[in-house]
PDB file of C-alpha atoms and ligand atoms in Angstrom:
ATOM      1  CA  UNK A 707      74.662  19.494  12.980  1.00  0.00           C
ATOM      2  CA  UNK A 708      72.401  21.928  11.071  1.00  0.00           C
ATOM      3  CA  UNK A 709      70.488  20.252   8.237  1.00  0.00           C
ATOM      4  CA  UNK A 710      70.093  21.695   4.728  1.00  0.00           C
ATOM      5  CA  UNK A 711      69.088  20.126   1.406  1.00  0.00           C
ATOM      6  CA  UNK A 712      68.279  20.744  -2.230  1.00  0.00           C
ATOM      7  CA  UNK A 713      65.001  19.259  -3.505  1.00  0.00           C
ATOM      8  CA  UNK A 714      64.382  18.469  -7.173  1.00  0.00           C
ATOM      9  CA  UNK A 715      63.649  15.967  -9.917  1.00  0.00           C
ATOM     10  CA  UNK A 716      66.096  15.101 -11.406  1.00  0.00           C
ATOM     11  CA  UNK A 717      68.625  15.914  -8.693  1.00  0.00           C
ATOM     12  CA  UNK A 718      71.570  13.584  -9.309  1.00  0.00           C
ATOM     13  CA  UNK A 719      73.701  16.159 -11.138  1.00  0.00           C
ATOM     14  CA  UNK A 720      73.027  19.094  -8.790  1.00  0.00           C
ATOM     15  CA  UNK A 721      76.186  21.028  -7.878  1.00  0.00           C
ATOM     16  CA  UNK A 722      74.511  22.675  -4.857  1.00  0.00           C
ATOM     17  CA  UNK A 723      75.907  20.329  -2.138  1.00  0.00           C
ATOM     18  CA  UNK A 724      79.466  20.866  -3.447  1.00  0.00           C
ATOM     19  CA  UNK A 725      79.044  24.651  -3.590  1.00  0.00           C
ATOM     20  CA  UNK A 726      77.409  24.884  -0.138  1.00  0.00           C
ATOM     21  CA  UNK A 727      80.046  22.632   1.423  1.00  0.00           C
ATOM     22  CA  UNK A 728      82.751  24.915  -0.012  1.00  0.00           C
ATOM     23  CA  UNK A 729      80.948  27.924   1.526  1.00  0.00           C
ATOM     24  CA  UNK A 730      80.672  26.126   4.885  1.00  0.00           C
ATOM     25  CA  UNK A 731      84.372  25.243   4.883  1.00  0.00           C
ATOM     26  CA  UNK A 732      85.314  28.796   3.938  1.00  0.00           C
ATOM     27  CA  UNK A 733      83.203  30.375   6.722  1.00  0.00           C
ATOM     28  CA  UNK A 734      83.786  27.715   9.388  1.00  0.00           C
ATOM     29  CA  UNK A 735      80.122  26.750   9.626  1.00  0.00           C
ATOM     30  CA  UNK A 736      79.203  23.170  10.497  1.00  0.00           C
ATOM     31  CA  UNK A 737      76.335  21.951   8.342  1.00  0.00           C
ATOM     32  CA  UNK A 738      75.019  18.885   6.589  1.00  0.00           C
ATOM     33  CA  UNK A 739      73.742  19.701   3.056  1.00  0.00           C
ATOM     34  CA  UNK A 740      72.269  16.841   1.015  1.00  0.00           C
ATOM     35  CA  UNK A 741      70.344  16.202  -2.221  1.00  0.00           C
ATOM     36  CA  UNK A 742      66.769  14.966  -1.948  1.00  0.00           C
ATOM     37  CA  UNK A 743      65.047  13.350  -4.927  1.00  0.00           C
ATOM     38  CA  UNK A 744      61.344  14.162  -4.985  1.00  0.00           C
ATOM     39  CA  UNK A 745      58.823  12.044  -6.935  1.00  0.00           C
ATOM     40  CA  UNK A 746      56.718  14.400  -9.060  1.00  0.00           C
ATOM     41  CA  UNK A 747      53.573  14.479  -6.855  1.00  0.00           C
ATOM     42  CA  UNK A 748      55.346  14.285  -3.512  1.00  0.00           C
ATOM     43  CA  UNK A 749      56.837  17.736  -2.961  1.00  0.00           C
ATOM     44  CA  UNK A 750      54.700  18.870   0.012  1.00  0.00           C
ATOM     45  CA  UNK A 751      55.116  15.556   1.835  1.00  0.00           C
ATOM     46  CA  UNK A 752      58.908  15.514   1.381  1.00  0.00           C
ATOM     47  CA  UNK A 753      59.543  19.134   2.308  1.00  0.00           C
ATOM     48  CA  UNK A 754      57.255  18.995   5.328  1.00  0.00           C
ATOM     49  CA  UNK A 755      58.949  15.817   6.564  1.00  0.00           C
ATOM     50  CA  UNK A 756      62.375  17.477   6.164  1.00  0.00           C
ATOM     51  CA  UNK A 757      61.475  20.531   8.249  1.00  0.00           C
ATOM     52  CA  UNK A 758      59.586  18.451  10.820  1.00  0.00           C
ATOM     53  CA  UNK A 759      62.742  16.428  11.334  1.00  0.00           C
ATOM     54  CA  UNK A 760      65.172  19.258  12.021  1.00  0.00           C
ATOM     55  CA  UNK A 761      65.735  20.830   8.572  1.00  0.00           C
ATOM     56  CA  UNK A 762      66.794  24.488   8.790  1.00  0.00           C
ATOM     57  CA  UNK A 763      66.883  25.513   5.136  1.00  0.00           C
ATOM     58  CA  UNK A 764      66.192  24.179   1.663  1.00  0.00           C
ATOM     59  CA  UNK A 765      66.955  24.996  -1.946  1.00  0.00           C
ATOM     60  CA  UNK A 766      64.286  24.098  -4.456  1.00  0.00           C
ATOM     61  CA  UNK A 767      65.001  23.348  -8.076  1.00  0.00           C
ATOM     62  CA  UNK A 768      63.087  22.232 -11.172  1.00  0.00           C
ATOM     63  CA  UNK A 769      60.171  21.512 -11.284  1.00  0.00           C
ATOM     64  CA  UNK A 770      59.045  22.449  -7.760  1.00  0.00           C
ATOM     65  CA  UNK A 771      59.723  26.211  -7.489  1.00  0.00           C
ATOM     66  CA  UNK A 772      56.037  27.147  -7.939  1.00  0.00           C
ATOM     67  CA  UNK A 773      54.938  24.571  -5.375  1.00  0.00           C
ATOM     68  CA  UNK A 774      57.585  25.920  -2.999  1.00  0.00           C
ATOM     69  CA  UNK A 775      56.026  29.371  -3.399  1.00  0.00           C
ATOM     70  CA  UNK A 776      52.620  27.997  -2.368  1.00  0.00           C
ATOM     71  CA  UNK A 777      54.162  26.078   0.535  1.00  0.00           C
ATOM     72  CA  UNK A 778      55.657  29.171   2.229  1.00  0.00           C
ATOM     73  CA  UNK A 779      53.804  31.355   4.776  1.00  0.00           C
ATOM     74  CA  UNK A 780      56.009  34.413   4.242  1.00  0.00           C
ATOM     75  CA  UNK A 781      57.385  35.527   0.848  1.00  0.00           C
ATOM     76  CA  UNK A 782      60.151  38.089   0.244  1.00  0.00           C
ATOM     77  CA  UNK A 783      59.474  40.932  -2.221  1.00  0.00           C
ATOM     78  CA  UNK A 784      61.832  39.557  -4.853  1.00  0.00           C
ATOM     79  CA  UNK A 785      60.219  36.109  -4.613  1.00  0.00           C
ATOM     80  CA  UNK A 786      56.786  37.740  -4.957  1.00  0.00           C
ATOM     81  CA  UNK A 787      57.883  39.355  -8.241  1.00  0.00           C
ATOM     82  CA  UNK A 788      59.475  36.129  -9.425  1.00  0.00           C
ATOM     83  CA  UNK A 789      56.352  34.117  -8.581  1.00  0.00           C
ATOM     84  CA  UNK A 790      58.607  31.210  -7.636  1.00  0.00           C
ATOM     85  CA  UNK A 791      60.716  30.263  -4.612  1.00  0.00           C
ATOM     86  CA  UNK A 792      64.172  28.662  -4.736  1.00  0.00           C
ATOM     87  CA  UNK A 793      65.166  29.110  -1.067  1.00  0.00           C
ATOM     88  CA  UNK A 794      63.222  28.277   2.111  1.00  0.00           C
ATOM     89  CA  UNK A 795      64.169  29.039   5.708  1.00  0.00           C
ATOM     90  CA  UNK A 796      62.287  27.976   8.828  1.00  0.00           C
ATOM     91  CA  UNK A 797      61.910  30.968  11.148  1.00  0.00           C
ATOM     92  CA  UNK A 798      62.143  30.991  14.958  1.00  0.00           C
ATOM     93  CA  UNK A 799      58.338  31.041  15.076  1.00  0.00           C
ATOM     94  CA  UNK A 800      58.267  27.914  12.846  1.00  0.00           C
ATOM     95  CA  UNK A 801      57.005  29.755   9.766  1.00  0.00           C
ATOM     96  CA  UNK A 802      58.348  28.978   6.285  1.00  0.00           C
ATOM     97  CA  UNK A 803      60.046  31.980   4.680  1.00  0.00           C
ATOM     98  CA  UNK A 804      60.356  31.771   0.861  1.00  0.00           C
ATOM     99  CA  UNK A 805      62.934  33.728  -1.118  1.00  0.00           C
ATOM    100  CA  UNK A 806      64.161  33.804  -4.713  1.00  0.00           C
ATOM    101  CA  UNK A 807      67.910  34.288  -5.144  1.00  0.00           C
ATOM    102  CA  UNK A 808      68.156  33.374  -8.866  1.00  0.00           C
ATOM    103  CA  UNK A 809      67.642  36.915 -10.180  1.00  0.00           C
ATOM    104  CA  UNK A 810      69.991  38.637  -7.754  1.00  0.00           C
ATOM    105  CA  UNK A 811      72.525  35.831  -8.353  1.00  0.00           C
ATOM    106  CA  UNK A 812      72.410  36.426 -12.112  1.00  0.00           C
ATOM    107  CA  UNK A 813      72.697  40.204 -11.720  1.00  0.00           C
ATOM    108  CA  UNK A 814      75.742  39.780  -9.448  1.00  0.00           C
ATOM    109  CA  UNK A 815      77.421  37.450 -11.951  1.00  0.00           C
ATOM    110  CA  UNK A 816      76.695  39.810 -14.865  1.00  0.00           C
ATOM    111  CA  UNK A 817      78.201  42.648 -12.829  1.00  0.00           C
ATOM    112  CA  UNK A 818      81.279  40.562 -11.968  1.00  0.00           C
ATOM    113  CA  UNK A 819      81.704  39.796 -15.663  1.00  0.00           C
ATOM    114  CA  UNK A 820      81.111  43.464 -16.611  1.00  0.00           C
ATOM    115  CA  UNK A 821      78.407  42.262 -18.997  1.00  0.00           C
ATOM    116  CA  UNK A 822      75.778  44.749 -17.807  1.00  0.00           C
ATOM    117  CA  UNK A 823      75.140  48.373 -16.908  1.00  0.00           C
ATOM    118  CA  UNK A 824      72.005  50.263 -15.937  1.00  0.00           C
ATOM    119  CA  UNK A 825      71.215  51.195 -19.555  1.00  0.00           C
ATOM    120  CA  UNK A 826      71.691  47.731 -21.039  1.00  0.00           C
ATOM    121  CA  UNK A 827      69.189  46.669 -23.664  1.00  0.00           C
ATOM    122  CA  UNK A 828      68.607  42.971 -23.007  1.00  0.00           C
ATOM    123  CA  UNK A 829      67.142  40.309 -25.268  1.00  0.00           C
ATOM    124  CA  UNK A 830      65.807  37.596 -22.987  1.00  0.00           C
ATOM    125  CA  UNK A 831      65.147  34.308 -24.776  1.00  0.00           C
ATOM    126  CA  UNK A 832      62.704  32.073 -22.913  1.00  0.00           C
ATOM    127  CA  UNK A 833      59.596  32.539 -20.810  1.00  0.00           C
ATOM    128  CA  UNK A 834      59.763  29.713 -18.286  1.00  0.00           C
ATOM    129  CA  UNK A 835      60.357  29.763 -14.529  1.00  0.00           C
ATOM    130  CA  UNK A 836      63.982  30.890 -14.765  1.00  0.00           C
ATOM    131  CA  UNK A 837      63.141  33.779 -17.117  1.00  0.00           C
ATOM    132  CA  UNK A 838      60.369  34.990 -14.823  1.00  0.00           C
ATOM    133  CA  UNK A 839      62.682  34.745 -11.808  1.00  0.00           C
ATOM    134  CA  UNK A 840      65.413  36.972 -13.241  1.00  0.00           C
ATOM    135  CA  UNK A 841      63.355  39.833 -14.710  1.00  0.00           C
ATOM    136  CA  UNK A 842      62.615  41.910 -11.577  1.00  0.00           C
ATOM    137  CA  UNK A 843      66.237  42.501 -10.430  1.00  0.00           C
ATOM    138  CA  UNK A 844      67.298  43.367 -14.007  1.00  0.00           C
ATOM    139  CA  UNK A 845      64.491  45.918 -14.441  1.00  0.00           C
ATOM    140  CA  UNK A 846      65.175  47.327 -10.967  1.00  0.00           C
ATOM    141  CA  UNK A 847      68.810  47.758 -11.995  1.00  0.00           C
ATOM    142  CA  UNK A 848      67.568  49.943 -14.860  1.00  0.00           C
ATOM    143  CA  UNK A 849      67.773  47.648 -17.891  1.00  0.00           C
ATOM    144  CA  UNK A 850      65.249  47.349 -20.729  1.00  0.00           C
ATOM    145  CA  UNK A 851      64.144  43.825 -21.518  1.00  0.00           C
ATOM    146  CA  UNK A 852      62.634  42.324 -24.665  1.00  0.00           C
ATOM    147  CA  UNK A 853      61.322  38.797 -24.194  1.00  0.00           C
ATOM    148  CA  UNK A 854      61.104  36.356 -27.074  1.00  0.00           C
ATOM    149  CA  UNK A 855      60.019  32.768 -26.790  1.00  0.00           C
ATOM    150  CA  UNK A 856      59.215  29.717 -28.921  1.00  0.00           C
ATOM    151  CA  UNK A 857      55.611  29.969 -27.694  1.00  0.00           C
ATOM    152  CA  UNK A 858      54.700  33.648 -28.065  1.00  0.00           C
ATOM    153  CA  UNK A 859      51.759  33.437 -25.635  1.00  0.00           C
ATOM    154  CA  UNK A 860      54.135  32.510 -22.788  1.00  0.00           C
ATOM    155  CA  UNK A 861      56.261  35.603 -23.524  1.00  0.00           C
ATOM    156  CA  UNK A 862      53.079  37.710 -23.491  1.00  0.00           C
ATOM    157  CA  UNK A 863      52.030  36.184 -20.172  1.00  0.00           C
ATOM    158  CA  UNK A 864      55.335  37.200 -18.593  1.00  0.00           C
ATOM    159  CA  UNK A 865      55.017  40.802 -19.783  1.00  0.00           C
ATOM    160  CA  UNK A 866      51.472  40.890 -18.406  1.00  0.00           C
ATOM    161  CA  UNK A 867      52.704  39.403 -15.110  1.00  0.00           C
ATOM    162  CA  UNK A 868      54.914  42.485 -14.758  1.00  0.00           C
ATOM    163  CA  UNK A 869      51.862  44.648 -15.417  1.00  0.00           C
ATOM    164  CA  UNK A 870      53.233  45.863 -18.715  1.00  0.00           C
ATOM    165  CA  UNK A 871      55.931  47.925 -16.942  1.00  0.00           C
ATOM    166  CA  UNK A 872      57.501  50.230 -19.563  1.00  0.00           C
ATOM    167  CA  UNK A 873      60.902  48.563 -19.316  1.00  0.00           C
ATOM    168  CA  UNK A 874      59.676  45.165 -20.514  1.00  0.00           C
ATOM    169  CA  UNK A 875      58.085  44.156 -23.795  1.00  0.00           C
ATOM    170  CA  UNK A 876      57.873  41.085 -25.968  1.00  0.00           C
ATOM    171  CA  UNK A 877      58.310  40.357 -29.651  1.00  0.00           C
ATOM    172  CA  UNK A 878      57.130  37.581 -31.899  1.00  0.00           C
ATOM    173  CA  UNK A 879      60.047  35.514 -33.190  1.00  0.00           C
ATOM    174  CA  UNK A 880      59.193  36.442 -36.763  1.00  0.00           C
ATOM    175  CA  UNK A 881      59.400  40.159 -35.861  1.00  0.00           C
ATOM    176  CA  UNK A 882      62.927  39.646 -34.597  1.00  0.00           C
ATOM    177  CA  UNK A 883      63.796  38.052 -37.947  1.00  0.00           C
ATOM    178  CA  UNK A 884      62.198  40.960 -39.818  1.00  0.00           C
ATOM    179  CA  UNK A 885      64.471  43.351 -37.868  1.00  0.00           C
ATOM    180  CA  UNK A 886      67.423  42.135 -39.921  1.00  0.00           C
ATOM    181  CA  UNK A 887      68.667  45.645 -40.568  1.00  0.00           C
ATOM    182  CA  UNK A 888      69.291  45.739 -36.821  1.00  0.00           C
ATOM    183  CA  UNK A 889      67.217  48.796 -35.999  1.00  0.00           C
ATOM    184  CA  UNK A 890      66.933  47.356 -32.509  1.00  0.00           C
ATOM    185  CA  UNK A 891      70.332  46.769 -30.920  1.00  0.00           C
ATOM    186  CA  UNK A 892      70.800  44.474 -27.957  1.00  0.00           C
ATOM    187  CA  UNK A 893      73.858  44.758 -25.698  1.00  0.00           C
ATOM    188  CA  UNK A 894      73.209  41.530 -23.863  1.00  0.00           C
ATOM    189  CA  UNK A 895      71.504  38.325 -25.007  1.00  0.00           C
ATOM    190  CA  UNK A 896      70.444  35.928 -22.256  1.00  0.00           C
ATOM    191  CA  UNK A 897      69.435  32.389 -23.112  1.00  0.00           C
ATOM    192  CA  UNK A 898      66.967  31.373 -20.400  1.00  0.00           C
ATOM    193  CA  UNK A 899      65.508  28.475 -22.369  1.00  0.00           C
ATOM    194  CA  UNK A 900      66.151  24.873 -21.432  1.00  0.00           C
ATOM    195  CA  UNK A 901      67.151  24.101 -25.043  1.00  0.00           C
ATOM    196  CA  UNK A 902      70.829  23.523 -24.155  1.00  0.00           C
ATOM    197  CA  UNK A 903      69.890  20.568 -21.929  1.00  0.00           C
ATOM    198  CA  UNK A 904      69.001  18.560 -25.049  1.00  0.00           C
ATOM    199  CA  UNK A 905      71.792  20.016 -27.176  1.00  0.00           C
ATOM    200  CA  UNK A 906      69.507  22.410 -29.077  1.00  0.00           C
ATOM    201  CA  UNK A 907      69.686  26.158 -29.632  1.00  0.00           C
ATOM    202  CA  UNK A 908      66.783  28.610 -29.669  1.00  0.00           C
ATOM    203  CA  UNK A 909      65.759  29.967 -33.050  1.00  0.00           C
ATOM    204  CA  UNK A 910      67.095  33.552 -33.280  1.00  0.00           C
ATOM    205  CA  UNK A 911      68.672  35.462 -36.199  1.00  0.00           C
ATOM    206  CA  UNK A 912      72.477  35.317 -36.230  1.00  0.00           C
ATOM    207  CA  UNK A 913      72.582  38.937 -37.435  1.00  0.00           C
ATOM    208  CA  UNK A 914      71.969  40.195 -33.880  1.00  0.00           C
ATOM    209  CA  UNK A 915      75.271  38.667 -32.709  1.00  0.00           C
ATOM    210  CA  UNK A 916      78.544  40.557 -33.104  1.00  0.00           C
ATOM    211  CA  UNK A 917      81.796  40.940 -31.210  1.00  0.00           C
ATOM    212  CA  UNK A 918      80.419  43.686 -28.951  1.00  0.00           C
ATOM    213  CA  UNK A 919      77.317  41.785 -27.806  1.00  0.00           C
ATOM    214  CA  UNK A 920      77.517  39.930 -24.487  1.00  0.00           C
ATOM    215  CA  UNK A 921      76.058  36.406 -24.704  1.00  0.00           C
ATOM    216  CA  UNK A 922      75.016  34.570 -21.541  1.00  0.00           C
ATOM    217  CA  UNK A 923      73.540  31.077 -21.197  1.00  0.00           C
ATOM    218  CA  UNK A 924      71.819  30.282 -17.892  1.00  0.00           C
ATOM    219  CA  UNK A 925      72.611  26.639 -18.514  1.00  0.00           C
ATOM    220  CA  UNK A 926      75.853  25.231 -17.191  1.00  0.00           C
ATOM    221  CA  UNK A 927      77.803  22.232 -18.408  1.00  0.00           C
ATOM    222  CA  UNK A 928      81.398  21.037 -18.240  1.00  0.00           C
ATOM    223  CA  UNK A 929      81.647  21.633 -22.005  1.00  0.00           C
ATOM    224  CA  UNK A 930      80.704  24.858 -23.804  1.00  0.00           C
ATOM    225  CA  UNK A 931      76.919  25.028 -24.213  1.00  0.00           C
ATOM    226  CA  UNK A 932      75.434  24.653 -27.742  1.00  0.00           C
ATOM    227  CA  UNK A 933      74.042  28.212 -27.575  1.00  0.00           C
ATOM    228  CA  UNK A 934      77.404  29.766 -26.691  1.00  0.00           C
ATOM    229  CA  UNK A 935      79.162  27.741 -29.373  1.00  0.00           C
ATOM    230  CA  UNK A 936      76.644  29.054 -31.905  1.00  0.00           C
ATOM    231  CA  UNK A 937      77.237  32.634 -30.661  1.00  0.00           C
ATOM    232  CA  UNK A 938      81.020  32.265 -31.092  1.00  0.00           C
ATOM    233  CA  UNK A 939      80.495  30.867 -34.591  1.00  0.00           C
ATOM    234  CA  UNK A 940      78.560  34.035 -35.406  1.00  0.00           C
ATOM    235  CA  UNK A 941      81.179  36.457 -34.123  1.00  0.00           C
ATOM    236  CA  UNK A 942      80.586  36.737 -30.351  1.00  0.00           C
ATOM    237  CA  UNK A 943      83.702  37.333 -28.276  1.00  0.00           C
ATOM    238  CA  UNK A 944      82.189  37.875 -24.821  1.00  0.00           C
ATOM    239  CA  UNK A 945      80.370  34.798 -23.597  1.00  0.00           C
ATOM    240  CA  UNK A 946      79.560  33.079 -20.312  1.00  0.00           C
ATOM    241  CA  UNK A 947      77.583  30.096 -19.075  1.00  0.00           C
ATOM    242  CA  UNK A 948      75.513  30.052 -15.873  1.00  0.00           C
ATOM    243  CA  UNK A 949      78.060  28.660 -13.395  1.00  0.00           C
ATOM    244  CA  UNK A 950      78.654  32.100 -11.870  1.00  0.00           C
ATOM    245  CA  UNK A 951      74.902  32.595 -11.430  1.00  0.00           C
ATOM    246  CA  UNK A 952      74.602  29.171  -9.804  1.00  0.00           C
ATOM    247  CA  UNK A 953      77.322  30.054  -7.286  1.00  0.00           C
ATOM    248  CA  UNK A 954      76.047  33.589  -6.653  1.00  0.00           C
ATOM    249  CA  UNK A 955      72.441  32.465  -6.096  1.00  0.00           C
ATOM    250  CA  UNK A 956      73.744  29.813  -3.690  1.00  0.00           C
ATOM    251  CA  UNK A 957      75.668  32.527  -1.816  1.00  0.00           C
ATOM    252  CA  UNK A 958      72.485  34.574  -1.306  1.00  0.00           C
ATOM    253  CA  UNK A 959      70.726  31.442   0.031  1.00  0.00           C
ATOM    254  CA  UNK A 960      73.665  30.827   2.366  1.00  0.00           C
ATOM    255  CA  UNK A 961      73.390  34.435   3.558  1.00  0.00           C
ATOM    256  CA  UNK A 962      69.655  34.054   4.250  1.00  0.00           C
ATOM    257  CA  UNK A 963      70.345  30.988   6.400  1.00  0.00           C
ATOM    258  CA  UNK A 964      73.548  31.984   8.199  1.00  0.00           C
ATOM    259  CA  UNK A 965      73.818  35.780   7.908  1.00  0.00           C
ATOM    260  CA  UNK A 966      77.304  35.439   6.370  1.00  0.00           C
ATOM    261  CA  UNK A 967      78.142  36.173   2.721  1.00  0.00           C
ATOM    262  CA  UNK A 968      80.765  33.734   1.416  1.00  0.00           C
ATOM    263  CA  UNK A 969      83.542  34.770  -0.960  1.00  0.00           C
ATOM    264  CA  UNK A 970      82.165  33.582  -4.296  1.00  0.00           C
ATOM    265  CA  UNK A 971      85.030  34.771  -6.504  1.00  0.00           C
ATOM    266  CA  UNK A 972      87.410  32.080  -5.211  1.00  0.00           C
ATOM    267  CA  UNK A 973      84.814  29.366  -5.891  1.00  0.00           C
ATOM    268  CA  UNK A 974      83.898  30.631  -9.368  1.00  0.00           C
ATOM    269  CA  UNK A 975      87.614  30.651 -10.239  1.00  0.00           C
ATOM    270  CA  UNK A 976      87.958  27.097  -8.902  1.00  0.00           C
ATOM    271  CA  UNK A 977      85.087  25.888 -11.108  1.00  0.00           C
ATOM    272  CA  UNK A 978      86.388  27.673 -14.190  1.00  0.00           C
ATOM    273  CA  UNK A 979      89.892  26.294 -13.557  1.00  0.00           C
ATOM    274  CA  UNK A 980      88.949  22.648 -13.157  1.00  0.00           C
ATOM    275  CA  UNK A 981      86.160  22.453 -15.699  1.00  0.00           C
TER     276      UNK A 981
HETATM  277  N1  NAP B1232      72.574  28.959 -13.657  1.00  0.00           N
HETATM  278  C1  NAP B1232      71.580  28.897 -12.794  1.00  0.00           C
HETATM  279  O1  NAP B1232      71.736  29.174 -11.592  1.00  0.00           O
HETATM  280  C2  NAP B1232      70.189  28.518 -13.278  1.00  0.00           C
HETATM  281  C3  NAP B1232      69.074  28.713 -12.435  1.00  0.00           C
HETATM  282  C4  NAP B1232      67.807  28.373 -12.925  1.00  0.00           C
HETATM  283  C5  NAP B1232      67.674  27.814 -14.197  1.00  0.00           C
HETATM  284  N2  NAP B1232      68.781  27.615 -14.972  1.00  0.00           N
HETATM  285  C6  NAP B1232      68.657  27.062 -16.335  1.00  0.00           C
HETATM  286  O2  NAP B1232      67.696  27.825 -17.048  1.00  0.00           O
HETATM  287  C7  NAP B1232      67.090  27.042 -18.066  1.00  0.00           C
HETATM  288  C8  NAP B1232      65.581  27.215 -18.059  1.00  0.00           C
HETATM  289  O3  NAP B1232      65.024  26.664 -16.875  1.00  0.00           O
HETATM  290  P1  NAP B1232      63.470  26.869 -16.500  1.00  0.00           P
HETATM  291  O4  NAP B1232      63.324  26.404 -15.105  1.00  0.00           O
HETATM  292  O5  NAP B1232      63.002  28.229 -16.874  1.00  0.00           O
HETATM  293  O6  NAP B1232      62.753  25.840 -17.485  1.00  0.00           O
HETATM  294  P2  NAP B1232      61.202  25.847 -17.917  1.00  0.00           P
HETATM  295  O7  NAP B1232      60.358  26.562 -16.913  1.00  0.00           O
HETATM  296  O8  NAP B1232      60.894  24.439 -18.263  1.00  0.00           O
HETATM  297  O9  NAP B1232      61.141  26.765 -19.256  1.00  0.00           O
HETATM  298  C9  NAP B1232      61.750  26.319 -20.436  1.00  0.00           C
HETATM  299  C10 NAP B1232      61.814  27.456 -21.467  1.00  0.00           C
HETATM  300  O10 NAP B1232      62.651  27.010 -22.536  1.00  0.00           O
HETATM  301  C11 NAP B1232      61.929  27.066 -23.774  1.00  0.00           C
HETATM  302  N3  NAP B1232      62.414  25.959 -24.608  1.00  0.00           N
HETATM  303  C12 NAP B1232      62.559  24.663 -24.254  1.00  0.00           C
HETATM  304  N4  NAP B1232      63.115  23.952 -25.272  1.00  0.00           N
HETATM  305  C13 NAP B1232      63.322  24.841 -26.285  1.00  0.00           C
HETATM  306  C14 NAP B1232      63.869  24.727 -27.601  1.00  0.00           C
HETATM  307  N5  NAP B1232      64.306  23.551 -28.072  1.00  0.00           N
HETATM  308  N6  NAP B1232      63.937  25.842 -28.371  1.00  0.00           N
HETATM  309  C15 NAP B1232      63.501  27.031 -27.889  1.00  0.00           C
HETATM  310  N7  NAP B1232      62.982  27.207 -26.648  1.00  0.00           N
HETATM  311  C16 NAP B1232      62.892  26.116 -25.858  1.00  0.00           C
HETATM  312  C17 NAP B1232      60.485  26.970 -23.382  1.00  0.00           C
HETATM  313  O11 NAP B1232      59.683  27.535 -24.417  1.00  0.00           O
HETATM  314  P3  NAP B1232      58.091  27.239 -24.525  1.00  0.00           P
HETATM  315  O12 NAP B1232      57.432  28.264 -23.672  1.00  0.00           O
HETATM  316  O13 NAP B1232      57.823  27.411 -25.962  1.00  0.00           O
HETATM  317  O14 NAP B1232      57.876  25.831 -24.054  1.00  0.00           O
HETATM  318  C18 NAP B1232      60.489  27.836 -22.097  1.00  0.00           C
HETATM  319  O15 NAP B1232      60.510  29.205 -22.421  1.00  0.00           O
HETATM  320  C19 NAP B1232      67.574  25.604 -17.838  1.00  0.00           C
HETATM  321  O16 NAP B1232      68.609  25.342 -18.742  1.00  0.00           O
HETATM  322  C20 NAP B1232      68.119  25.644 -16.401  1.00  0.00           C
HETATM  323  O17 NAP B1232      69.169  24.691 -16.226  1.00  0.00           O
HETATM  324  C21 NAP B1232      70.032  27.966 -14.539  1.00  0.00           C
END
């Protein structure tokens, strides 16, 4: 049976094996997809061992996406822009191909939800690995992005990484608070910080939220995330967590490995229904 796995630390709560097994069942593919816990300094050893022993493909999650990028011999264009790899495939010539499906997965989910169009003005909160990974497909789609982050220098670094492309800029948090008359309007606010993991919310002015603004949290939990709850309390009506992105990015990984695109809508509905 073909071997696949997700590598991370922590990894216990990863939904990837469930999602990939649903895809496999749906498409009639026989595969074995497991979770592999990786001690912090052991990524290269673990991933190499996996592929040496018959592994065909791997998903990489926090905190190893940058190491995965360095590990691969061939990098797709979207992974190059992201600077991180979340999907690896071993090629017929035994090379490691690295891809990043997070950004395209998010864009697909935002399109499914009708949260985005090519003129959307996006406020992206956060400047970590996930934020960097989603910027390129959103800009390519036509959107304008303003990055804000707790540590301003990290937001600046991201804008510089994209060579100061016109469609992306960053603001200091205090400047966002000064804009209380709402001269800058955002159609979509994306929380790409990890603040929800610890039950916190990023520091942004509530005046930028209203019933017409789409609010999206990359984080996913069985309960509503703290950020989305805060958005609702300040008048938001159109909200979503990151479960759709998680399923869509998994589908693009599945496609890279098997050449078949699973039907994600059925699985997203299943998750929303039972959780
Ligand atoms: N749905 C999906 O498929 C999917 C995929 C990937 C990631 N994610 C989610 O995306 C989130 C970010 O992941 P990541 O890999 O980018 O993490 P990361 O690289 O560790 O970056 C964390 C970011 O969050 C900010 N931050 C952390 N705690 C904060 C707080 N209390 N208040 C304000 N900002 C805070 C950090 O700001 P500083 O720069 O100031 O430290 C940084 O910008 C996580 O919740 C992860 O679960 C979801």
